[in-house]
Amino acid sequence: MLGARSDLPTLPSDLPLVERDAVRLIVQDRQGLVLLFRAREITLPELGEWWELPGGGIEDGESYADAAVRELEEETGLQVDVGHVGPPLWRRSCSYRFRGTRRLQHEVVVGVRIDVQAPPIDVSGQLVHETEDYVSWQWTAVKEITTSRERFYPGRLPLLLPAFLAGEPISEPFELWS
C-alpha cells in the first residue's frame, strides 16, 4: 500500500474496516483559487457539513497521478494531462466513518494547476454517493481557507495548505476524522 504505516493508533472497532489508498487534489485555477466541495455524509447527519478536497480511491494497478486525473474528471468534469499532476508532497493516513464502514485511508495529496479562471464544474460524472454527499462546490481564496473556522477534510488543511503550496514535503500525523 502507498502509505501503510506501523505507527497508526488502535482504531475504533465500531464498524467493519475498509482499508485503501487514495489521492486528494489541491486544484488551483489561474488566480490561485482552490476548488472545494461542500460535503456531508447522508447516513451520519450528526457530522454536519464540511469543505473537502476532491479525490478518491486509487484503483488496482493505477498510479496516484492516473487516479488524480480520473477522479478530477469524474468529480468535476475537468480534464488534465497526467503531466499536470504534481508530486505527492503531502502524505497522510486517516480514518472516518462512511456508509456503515470505517475507512482507513492512506492518502497522498497532490497539486493540479489549471490555466483557466474558476471554470464551471460538471458533476454529471460523479458516483451516486458523491451526488448525495456533495452539496455544492466553490473556488476559494487560500487566505479564506487558512483563516476559516469551518471544518475541512483533510482536517488540517487550513494549517498545512501554505506549506504544501510552498513545495514543502508534509508527513502528517494520523487523523481520526470521524
One Martini backbone bead per residue (centre of mass of N, CA, C, O) as a GRO file, in nm:
protein
  178
    1MET     BB    1   0.101   0.033   0.013
    2LEU     BB    2   0.149   0.357   0.015
    3GLY     BB    3   0.094   0.421   0.362
    4ALA     BB    4   0.165   0.197   0.530
    5ARG     BB    5   0.157   0.189   0.892
    6SER     BB    6   0.284   0.114   1.224
    7ASP     BB    7   0.187   0.406   1.381
    8LEU     BB    8  -0.098   0.339   1.426
    9PRO     BB    9  -0.366   0.358   1.588
   10THR     BB   10  -0.619   0.242   1.745
   11LEU     BB   11  -0.918   0.152   1.627
   12PRO     BB   12  -1.224   0.155   1.609
   13SER     BB   13  -1.481  -0.122   1.650
   14ASP     BB   14  -1.768  -0.015   1.513
   15LEU     BB   15  -1.678  -0.118   1.219
   16PRO     BB   16  -1.611  -0.218   0.928
   17LEU     BB   17  -1.307  -0.253   0.758
   18VAL     BB   18  -1.161  -0.019   0.514
   19GLU     BB   19  -0.877  -0.036   0.309
   20ARG     BB   20  -0.700   0.243   0.143
   21ASP     BB   21  -0.600   0.416  -0.133
   22ALA     BB   22  -0.540   0.774  -0.193
   23VAL     BB   23  -0.644   1.086  -0.352
   24ARG     BB   24  -0.573   1.434  -0.333
   25LEU     BB   25  -0.676   1.770  -0.450
   26ILE     BB   26  -0.508   2.073  -0.535
   27VAL     BB   27  -0.701   2.296  -0.704
   28GLN     BB   28  -0.587   2.549  -0.929
   29ASP     BB   29  -0.624   2.837  -1.067
   30ARG     BB   30  -0.500   3.111  -1.221
   31GLN     BB   31  -0.544   3.276  -0.926
   32GLY     BB   32  -0.529   3.040  -0.685
   33LEU     BB   33  -0.779   2.901  -0.654
   34VAL     BB   34  -0.964   2.666  -0.458
   35LEU     BB   35  -1.113   2.359  -0.474
   36LEU     BB   36  -1.435   2.296  -0.319
   37PHE     BB   37  -1.640   2.083  -0.127
   38ARG     BB   38  -1.954   2.047  -0.008
   39ALA     BB   39  -2.009   1.822   0.266
   40ARG     BB   40  -2.151   1.495   0.343
   41GLU     BB   41  -2.316   1.229   0.541
   42ILE     BB   42  -2.624   1.095   0.512
   43THR     BB   43  -2.580   0.867   0.749
   44LEU     BB   44  -2.438   1.133   0.924
   45PRO     BB   45  -2.584   1.412   1.032
   46GLU     BB   46  -2.406   1.481   1.292
   47LEU     BB   47  -2.157   1.598   1.114
   48GLY     BB   48  -2.256   1.764   0.896
   49GLU     BB   49  -2.057   2.007   0.739
   50TRP     BB   50  -1.794   2.042   0.481
   51TRP     BB   51  -1.475   2.086   0.347
   52GLU     BB   52  -1.345   1.940   0.033
   53LEU     BB   53  -1.135   1.759  -0.139
   54PRO     BB   54  -1.074   1.621  -0.411
   55GLY     BB   55  -1.121   1.261  -0.456
   56GLY     BB   56  -0.980   0.915  -0.423
   57GLY     BB   57  -0.941   0.611  -0.512
   58ILE     BB   58  -0.700   0.367  -0.582
   59GLU     BB   59  -0.663   0.156  -0.823
   60ASP     BB   60  -0.566  -0.118  -0.947
   61GLY     BB   61  -0.268  -0.027  -1.118
   62GLU     BB   62  -0.270   0.266  -1.020
   63SER     BB   63  -0.165   0.570  -1.012
   64TYR     BB   64  -0.186   0.863  -0.856
   65ALA     BB   65  -0.203   1.032  -1.120
   66ASP     BB   66  -0.427   0.871  -1.260
   67ALA     BB   67  -0.632   0.906  -1.029
   68ALA     BB   68  -0.643   1.213  -1.037
   69VAL     BB   69  -0.752   1.242  -1.324
   70ARG     BB   70  -1.006   1.070  -1.287
   71GLU     BB   71  -1.132   1.214  -1.040
   72LEU     BB   72  -1.152   1.495  -1.163
   73GLU     BB   73  -1.344   1.419  -1.392
   74GLU     BB   74  -1.572   1.285  -1.229
   75GLU     BB   75  -1.623   1.536  -1.017
   76THR     BB   76  -1.581   1.801  -1.248
   77GLY     BB   77  -1.491   1.765  -1.571
   78LEU     BB   78  -1.193   1.798  -1.554
   79GLN     BB   79  -0.914   1.809  -1.784
   80VAL     BB   80  -0.599   1.642  -1.747
   81ASP     BB   81  -0.279   1.588  -1.759
   82VAL     BB   82  -0.057   1.395  -1.592
   83GLY     BB   83   0.168   1.632  -1.605
   84HIS     BB   84  -0.018   1.825  -1.399
   85VAL     BB   85   0.069   1.642  -1.172
   86GLY     BB   86   0.194   1.649  -0.881
   87PRO     BB   87   0.359   1.568  -0.625
   88PRO     BB   88   0.357   1.375  -0.318
   89LEU     BB   89   0.399   1.587  -0.057
   90TRP     BB   90   0.141   1.467   0.090
   91ARG     BB   91   0.114   1.256   0.376
   92ARG     BB   92  -0.155   1.027   0.490
   93SER     BB   93  -0.359   0.912   0.765
   94CYS     BB   94  -0.701   0.788   0.803
   95SER     BB   95  -1.026   0.803   0.973
   96TYR     BB   96  -1.369   0.703   0.879
   97ARG     BB   97  -1.704   0.727   0.834
   98PHE     BB   98  -1.879   0.506   0.579
   99ARG     BB   99  -2.152   0.351   0.500
  100GLY     BB  100  -2.103   0.132   0.750
  101THR     BB  101  -1.795   0.210   0.771
  102ARG     BB  102  -1.444   0.191   0.824
  103ARG     BB  103  -1.196   0.400   0.722
  104LEU     BB  104  -0.864   0.334   0.595
  105GLN     BB  105  -0.654   0.598   0.481
  106HIS     BB  106  -0.405   0.635   0.226
  107GLU     BB  107  -0.261   0.949   0.148
  108VAL     BB  108  -0.227   1.169  -0.126
  109VAL     BB  109  -0.122   1.503  -0.201
  110VAL     BB  110  -0.199   1.704  -0.487
  111GLY     BB  111  -0.123   1.917  -0.753
  112VAL     BB  112  -0.335   2.138  -0.965
  113ARG     BB  113  -0.305   2.332  -1.258
  114ILE     BB  114  -0.514   2.575  -1.414
  115ASP     BB  115  -0.564   2.788  -1.717
  116VAL     BB  116  -0.827   2.892  -1.551
  117GLN     BB  117  -1.101   3.080  -1.443
  118ALA     BB  118  -1.325   2.943  -1.260
  119PRO     BB  119  -1.451   2.689  -1.360
  120PRO     BB  120  -1.690   2.501  -1.427
  121ILE     BB  121  -1.883   2.236  -1.290
  122ASP     BB  122  -1.914   1.882  -1.372
  123VAL     BB  123  -2.130   1.633  -1.205
  124SER     BB  124  -2.216   1.389  -1.407
  125GLY     BB  125  -1.963   1.180  -1.309
  126GLN     BB  126  -2.067   1.110  -1.047
  127LEU     BB  127  -2.126   0.930  -0.796
  128VAL     BB  128  -2.386   0.864  -0.605
  129HIS     BB  129  -2.257   0.948  -0.329
  130GLU     BB  130  -2.165   1.228  -0.436
  131THR     BB  131  -2.448   1.344  -0.505
  132GLU     BB  132  -2.536   1.318  -0.200
  133ASP     BB  133  -2.274   1.467  -0.051
  134TYR     BB  134  -2.255   1.700  -0.256
  135VAL     BB  135  -2.378   2.021  -0.225
  136SER     BB  136  -2.117   2.187  -0.326
  137TRP     BB  137  -1.914   2.445  -0.484
  138GLN     BB  138  -1.580   2.620  -0.474
  139TRP     BB  139  -1.381   2.897  -0.521
  140THR     BB  140  -1.092   2.955  -0.305
  141ALA     BB  141  -0.915   3.137  -0.110
  142VAL     BB  142  -0.650   3.076   0.078
  143LYS     BB  143  -0.716   3.273   0.312
  144GLU     BB  144  -0.997   3.155   0.370
  145ILE     BB  145  -0.888   2.882   0.464
  146THR     BB  146  -0.664   2.970   0.682
  147THR     BB  147  -0.908   3.146   0.850
  148SER     BB  148  -1.097   2.929   0.903
  149ARG     BB  149  -1.361   2.763   1.122
  150GLU     BB  150  -1.416   2.541   0.958
  151ARG     BB  151  -1.462   2.232   0.827
  152PHE     BB  152  -1.222   1.981   0.712
  153TYR     BB  153  -1.103   1.779   0.422
  154PRO     BB  154  -0.865   1.786   0.565
  155GLY     BB  155  -0.840   1.902   0.887
  156ARG     BB  156  -0.538   2.056   0.825
  157LEU     BB  157  -0.559   2.243   0.579
  158PRO     BB  158  -0.525   2.536   0.691
  159LEU     BB  159  -0.232   2.476   0.807
  160LEU     BB  160  -0.089   2.312   0.541
  161LEU     BB  161  -0.124   2.470   0.273
  162PRO     BB  162   0.123   2.664   0.262
  163ALA     BB  163   0.340   2.442   0.256
  164PHE     BB  164   0.246   2.301   0.004
  165LEU     BB  165   0.264   2.555  -0.189
  166ALA     BB  166   0.587   2.572  -0.114
  167GLY     BB  167   0.694   2.255  -0.144
  168GLU     BB  168   0.655   2.101   0.116
  169PRO     BB  169   0.696   1.833   0.291
  170ILE     BB  170   0.433   1.607   0.422
  171SER     BB  171   0.393   1.432   0.743
  172GLU     BB  172   0.115   1.336   0.875
  173PRO     BB  173  -0.059   1.271   1.120
  174PHE     BB  174  -0.292   1.099   1.237
  175GLU     BB  175  -0.653   1.089   1.148
  176LEU     BB  176  -0.953   1.112   1.335
  177TRP     BB  177  -1.238   1.223   1.185
  178SER     BB  178  -1.497   0.991   1.270
   0.00000   0.00000   0.00000
